[in-house]
CSV table of C-alpha atoms and ligand atoms in Angstrom, one decimal:
chain,number,residue,atom,x,y,z
A,1,MET,CA,-11.5,16.6,5.8
A,2,ALA,CA,-11.4,15.4,2.2
A,3,ARG,CA,-9.7,12.1,1.9
A,4,ILE,CA,-6.1,12.0,0.6
A,5,LYS,CA,-5.5,10.8,-3.0
A,6,MET,CA,-2.3,8.9,-3.4
A,7,VAL,CA,-0.1,7.1,-5.8
A,8,ALA,CA,2.4,4.8,-4.1
A,9,GLY,CA,5.1,2.7,-5.7
A,10,ASN,CA,6.2,-0.7,-4.5
A,11,TRP,CA,9.6,-1.5,-5.8
A,12,LYS,CA,9.6,-5.0,-4.3
A,13,MET,CA,13.0,-6.8,-4.5
A,14,ASN,CA,14.2,-4.7,-7.5
A,15,LYS,CA,17.0,-2.1,-7.9
A,16,THR,CA,20.4,-2.1,-6.4
A,17,LEU,CA,21.1,0.9,-4.2
A,18,GLN,CA,22.7,2.8,-7.0
A,19,GLU,CA,19.8,2.0,-9.4
A,20,GLY,CA,17.3,3.0,-6.6
A,21,VAL,CA,19.1,6.3,-6.0
A,22,ALA,CA,19.1,7.0,-9.8
A,23,LEU,CA,15.3,6.4,-10.0
A,24,ALA,CA,14.6,8.4,-6.8
A,25,THR,CA,16.7,11.3,-8.2
A,26,GLU,CA,14.7,11.2,-11.5
A,27,LEU,CA,11.4,11.3,-9.6
A,28,LYS,CA,12.6,14.1,-7.4
A,29,ASN,CA,13.5,16.2,-10.4
A,30,ASP,CA,10.3,15.6,-12.2
A,31,VAL,CA,7.6,15.4,-9.5
A,32,LYS,CA,7.4,18.9,-8.1
A,33,ASN,CA,3.7,19.8,-7.5
A,34,PRO,CA,1.8,16.5,-7.8
A,35,ASN,CA,-2.0,16.6,-7.4
A,36,CYS,CA,-1.8,13.8,-4.9
A,37,ALA,CA,0.4,12.3,-2.2
A,38,VAL,CA,3.3,10.4,-3.7
A,39,VAL,CA,5.0,7.6,-1.9
A,40,ILE,CA,7.7,5.1,-3.0
A,41,GLY,CA,8.2,1.8,-1.2
A,42,THR,CA,11.8,0.7,-1.4
A,43,PRO,CA,13.9,-2.2,0.0
A,44,PHE,CA,15.2,-1.6,3.5
A,45,ILE,CA,18.7,-1.0,2.4
A,46,HIS,CA,17.6,2.0,0.3
A,47,LEU,CA,15.6,3.7,2.9
A,48,ALA,CA,18.1,6.0,4.7
A,49,THR,CA,19.7,7.1,1.5
A,50,VAL,CA,16.5,7.7,-0.4
A,51,ALA,CA,14.7,9.4,2.5
A,52,GLU,CA,17.6,11.8,2.8
A,53,LEU,CA,17.6,12.4,-0.9
A,54,LEU,CA,13.8,13.1,-0.9
A,55,LYS,CA,13.6,15.0,2.3
A,56,ASP,CA,12.6,18.4,0.8
A,57,SER,CA,10.7,16.9,-2.1
A,58,ALA,CA,7.0,16.1,-2.6
A,59,ILE,CA,7.8,12.4,-2.4
A,60,LYS,CA,7.5,10.3,0.8
A,61,VAL,CA,9.3,7.0,1.5
A,62,ALA,CA,7.9,3.7,2.6
A,63,ALA,CA,9.4,0.4,3.8
A,64,GLU,CA,7.9,-2.7,2.3
A,65,ASN,CA,7.8,-4.6,5.5
A,66,CYS,CA,8.8,-4.4,9.2
A,67,ALA,CA,9.4,-7.0,11.9
A,68,ASP,CA,6.6,-8.3,14.2
A,69,LYS,CA,8.9,-7.9,17.2
A,70,GLU,CA,10.0,-4.7,18.9
A,71,LYS,CA,13.8,-5.5,19.1
A,72,GLY,CA,16.3,-8.0,20.1
A,73,ALA,CA,17.7,-11.4,19.0
A,74,TYR,CA,15.8,-11.7,15.6
A,75,THR,CA,18.7,-12.1,13.1
A,76,GLY,CA,18.0,-10.5,9.8
A,77,GLU,CA,14.9,-8.6,10.8
A,78,VAL,CA,14.3,-4.9,10.7
A,79,SER,CA,12.1,-3.3,13.3
A,80,ALA,CA,9.6,-0.5,12.9
A,81,ALA,CA,11.7,1.8,15.0
A,82,MET,CA,14.7,1.2,12.7
A,83,VAL,CA,12.5,2.0,9.7
A,84,ALA,CA,11.3,5.2,11.3
A,85,SER,CA,14.9,6.2,12.2
A,86,THR,CA,15.8,6.3,8.4
A,87,GLY,CA,13.3,9.1,7.8
A,88,ALA,CA,10.8,6.8,6.1
A,89,GLU,CA,7.2,7.8,7.0
A,90,TYR,CA,5.2,4.8,5.7
A,91,CYS,CA,5.3,1.1,5.9
A,92,ILE,CA,3.6,-1.3,3.4
A,93,LEU,CA,2.2,-4.3,5.3
A,94,GLY,CA,0.0,-7.3,4.4
A,95,HIS,CA,1.2,-7.5,0.8
A,96,SER,CA,0.0,-10.7,-0.7
A,97,GLU,CA,3.6,-11.7,-1.5
A,98,ARG,CA,4.4,-11.5,2.2
A,99,ARG,CA,1.3,-13.4,3.1
A,100,ALA,CA,1.9,-16.1,0.5
A,101,TYR,CA,5.7,-16.6,0.5
A,102,TYR,CA,6.6,-15.6,4.1
A,103,HIS,CA,3.4,-17.0,5.7
A,104,GLU,CA,2.4,-13.8,7.4
A,105,ASP,CA,-0.9,-14.5,9.0
A,106,TYR,CA,-3.6,-12.2,10.5
A,107,ALA,CA,-2.0,-12.2,14.0
A,108,VAL,CA,1.6,-11.5,12.7
A,109,LEU,CA,0.2,-8.7,10.6
A,110,ALA,CA,-1.7,-7.2,13.5
A,111,GLU,CA,1.5,-7.1,15.5
A,112,LYS,CA,3.4,-5.5,12.6
A,113,VAL,CA,0.6,-2.8,12.2
A,114,LYS,CA,0.7,-2.1,15.9
A,115,LEU,CA,4.5,-1.7,16.0
A,116,ALA,CA,4.5,0.5,12.9
A,117,LEU,CA,1.9,2.8,14.3
A,118,ALA,CA,3.6,2.9,17.7
A,119,ASN,CA,6.7,4.1,15.9
A,120,ASN,CA,4.7,6.9,14.1
A,121,LEU,CA,4.8,5.2,10.7
A,122,LYS,CA,1.7,5.4,8.5
A,123,VAL,CA,0.6,2.0,7.2
A,124,ILE,CA,-0.4,1.1,3.7
A,125,PHE,CA,-2.3,-2.1,4.5
A,126,CYS,CA,-2.9,-4.5,1.6
A,127,ILE,CA,-5.8,-6.9,1.2
A,128,GLY,CA,-7.2,-8.9,-1.7
A,129,GLU,CA,-8.4,-12.3,-2.8
A,130,VAL,CA,-6.7,-15.0,-4.9
A,131,LYS,CA,-8.1,-16.1,-8.3
A,132,GLU,CA,-9.9,-19.2,-6.9
A,133,GLU,CA,-11.6,-17.0,-4.3
A,134,ARG,CA,-12.7,-14.5,-7.0
A,135,GLU,CA,-14.0,-17.3,-9.1
A,136,ALA,CA,-16.0,-18.7,-6.2
A,137,GLY,CA,-17.4,-15.2,-5.6
A,138,LYS,CA,-15.7,-15.1,-2.1
A,139,GLN,CA,-13.8,-11.8,-2.6
A,140,ASN,CA,-16.0,-9.8,-0.1
A,141,GLU,CA,-15.6,-12.5,2.6
A,142,VAL,CA,-11.9,-12.6,2.1
A,143,VAL,CA,-11.2,-8.9,2.4
A,144,LYS,CA,-13.6,-8.7,5.4
A,145,ALA,CA,-11.7,-11.4,7.2
A,146,GLN,CA,-8.3,-9.7,6.4
A,147,LEU,CA,-9.5,-6.4,7.8
A,148,GLU,CA,-11.1,-8.1,10.9
A,149,GLY,CA,-8.0,-10.2,11.4
A,150,SER,CA,-5.4,-7.5,11.4
A,151,VAL,CA,-6.6,-3.9,11.5
A,152,PHE,CA,-10.2,-3.6,12.8
A,153,ASN,CA,-8.9,-3.8,16.4
A,154,LEU,CA,-7.5,-0.3,15.9
A,155,THR,CA,-9.1,2.8,17.5
A,156,ALA,CA,-10.6,5.4,15.2
A,157,GLU,CA,-7.6,7.6,16.2
A,158,GLU,CA,-5.1,5.0,15.1
A,159,TRP,CA,-7.1,4.4,11.9
A,160,LYS,CA,-6.3,7.9,10.7
A,161,ASN,CA,-2.8,6.5,9.9
A,162,ILE,CA,-4.1,3.6,7.8
A,163,THR,CA,-4.3,3.7,4.0
A,164,LEU,CA,-5.9,0.6,2.5
A,165,ALA,CA,-4.8,-1.0,-0.7
A,166,TYR,CA,-7.1,-3.5,-2.4
A,167,GLU,CA,-4.9,-5.7,-4.6
A,168,PRO,CA,-6.6,-8.7,-6.2
A,169,VAL,CA,-3.8,-11.3,-6.2
A,170,TRP,CA,-4.7,-12.5,-9.6
A,171,ALA,CA,-4.0,-9.0,-11.0
A,172,ILE,CA,-0.6,-8.5,-9.4
A,173,GLY,CA,2.2,-8.6,-12.0
A,174,THR,CA,0.0,-10.5,-14.4
A,175,GLY,CA,-1.2,-7.8,-16.7
A,176,LEU,CA,-4.7,-8.8,-15.8
A,177,THR,CA,-6.2,-5.7,-14.3
A,178,ALA,CA,-9.5,-5.7,-12.4
A,179,THR,CA,-12.0,-3.8,-14.5
A,180,PRO,CA,-13.0,-0.4,-13.1
A,181,GLU,CA,-16.4,-1.9,-12.3
A,182,GLN,CA,-14.9,-4.9,-10.4
A,183,ALA,CA,-12.6,-2.6,-8.5
A,184,GLN,CA,-15.2,0.1,-7.8
A,185,GLU,CA,-17.6,-2.5,-6.5
A,186,ILE,CA,-15.2,-4.0,-4.0
A,187,HIS,CA,-13.8,-0.6,-3.0
A,188,ALA,CA,-17.3,0.5,-2.2
A,189,TYR,CA,-17.8,-2.7,-0.2
A,190,ILE,CA,-14.5,-2.1,1.7
A,191,ARG,CA,-15.6,1.4,2.5
A,192,SER,CA,-18.9,0.2,3.8
A,193,LEU,CA,-17.1,-2.2,6.1
A,194,VAL,CA,-15.1,0.7,7.5
A,195,ALA,CA,-18.3,2.7,8.0
A,196,GLU,CA,-19.8,-0.3,9.9
A,197,LYS,CA,-16.8,-0.7,12.1
A,198,TYR,CA,-16.1,3.0,12.8
A,199,ASP,CA,-18.5,5.5,11.2
A,200,ALA,CA,-19.5,7.1,7.9
A,201,GLN,CA,-17.1,10.0,8.4
A,202,VAL,CA,-14.1,7.7,9.1
A,203,ALA,CA,-15.0,5.7,6.0
A,204,ASP,CA,-15.3,8.7,3.9
A,205,ASP,CA,-11.9,9.9,5.1
A,206,THR,CA,-10.2,6.5,4.4
A,207,THR,CA,-7.9,6.4,1.4
A,208,ILE,CA,-8.4,3.1,-0.6
A,209,LEU,CA,-5.8,2.4,-3.3
A,210,TYR,CA,-6.2,-0.1,-6.1
A,211,GLY,CA,-3.2,-2.3,-7.0
A,212,GLY,CA,-2.6,-5.0,-9.5
A,213,SER,CA,-1.3,-4.3,-13.0
A,214,CYS,CA,-2.3,-0.6,-12.7
A,215,ASN,CA,-0.2,1.2,-15.3
A,216,GLU,CA,0.0,4.5,-17.2
A,217,LYS,CA,-2.7,3.2,-19.7
A,218,ASN,CA,-5.4,2.2,-17.3
A,219,ALA,CA,-4.8,4.4,-14.3
A,220,ALA,CA,-7.0,7.3,-15.3
A,221,GLU,CA,-10.0,5.1,-15.8
A,222,LEU,CA,-9.5,3.3,-12.5
A,223,PHE,CA,-8.9,6.6,-10.7
A,224,SER,CA,-12.1,8.0,-12.1
A,225,CYS,CA,-14.1,5.6,-9.9
A,226,PRO,CA,-15.6,7.3,-6.9
A,227,ASP,CA,-14.2,4.9,-4.3
A,228,ILE,CA,-10.7,4.4,-5.9
A,229,ASP,CA,-8.4,7.0,-4.3
A,230,GLY,CA,-5.3,6.1,-6.1
A,231,GLY,CA,-2.9,3.2,-6.8
A,232,LEU,CA,-0.3,1.0,-5.4
A,233,ILE,CA,2.0,0.4,-8.3
A,234,GLY,CA,4.5,-2.4,-8.7
A,235,GLY,CA,6.1,-3.0,-12.2
A,236,ALA,CA,5.2,0.5,-13.6
A,237,ALA,CA,6.8,2.2,-10.5
A,238,LEU,CA,10.2,0.9,-11.7
A,239,VAL,CA,10.3,3.3,-14.7
A,240,ALA,CA,10.2,7.0,-13.9
A,241,GLU,CA,8.1,8.0,-17.0
A,242,LYS,CA,5.5,5.4,-16.3
A,243,PHE,CA,5.2,6.2,-12.6
A,244,GLU,CA,5.0,9.9,-13.4
A,245,ALA,CA,2.3,9.3,-15.9
A,246,ILE,CA,0.3,7.4,-13.3
A,247,ILE,CA,0.8,10.3,-10.8
A,248,ALA,CA,-0.4,12.7,-13.5
A,249,ALA,CA,-3.5,10.6,-14.0
A,250,ARG,CA,-4.5,11.0,-10.4
B,1,PGA,P1,2.0,-4.7,-10.1
B,1,PGA,O1,2.1,-4.9,-8.5
B,1,PGA,O2,1.6,-3.3,-10.3
B,1,PGA,O3,3.3,-5.1,-10.7
B,1,PGA,O4,0.9,-5.7,-10.5
B,1,PGA,C1,1.3,-4.2,-7.6
B,1,PGA,C2,1.7,-4.6,-6.2
B,1,PGA,O5,2.0,-5.8,-5.9
B,1,PGA,O6,1.7,-3.8,-5.3
């Protein structure tokens, strides 16, 4: 099984429902036979509408988060079962913004991953170091701890539904992209950790995306690296032509 190449968008807290529908409609009309899997991560309130809109298209839909509890008295939360009931097929978890601003730690993320998988969602699990950790040369340690803390408890069978996204926090939304060399080096390291934990075949089949100021100008060079299987795109996913150019670069 050759590993899946993918370009995924992460809209974050952008776009009203109407704006989101307009963007999804544009993508649906333009992205007919992509060379890779295409996923868009939207706010919860968009999911049902956008999933319905895209149901016969080449584009899959992801939530950007889900609750760490199954159901019940958790005001304002959205469960993995609710996400799945919209027709969304993926859930982005472990994004650095969730870790930093909403204090999601390894244990909470492990629960979220477990619940997402139990509800048949595929998970795009994000890892990556902050600037100080990169400057101190600790990036390998950081991503290893993030994987061990939240996803290396999964069975090899469960792992088939995990896509990893390496996103150096210093590159997210900053215009400071990791160089292809920096990204390739750590992607290869991450793949070696998966091989150590599972086996070489599992590692070879694992899709590892790069995220962090990936755009229509630098995508082709990043994607040409052997261990970079695609991208998780924030800002450039909010404009159809830019996102489509990134898909075309994959
Ligand atoms: P960016 O965001 O492309 O705007 O840097 C990427 C992400 O946070 O997933």
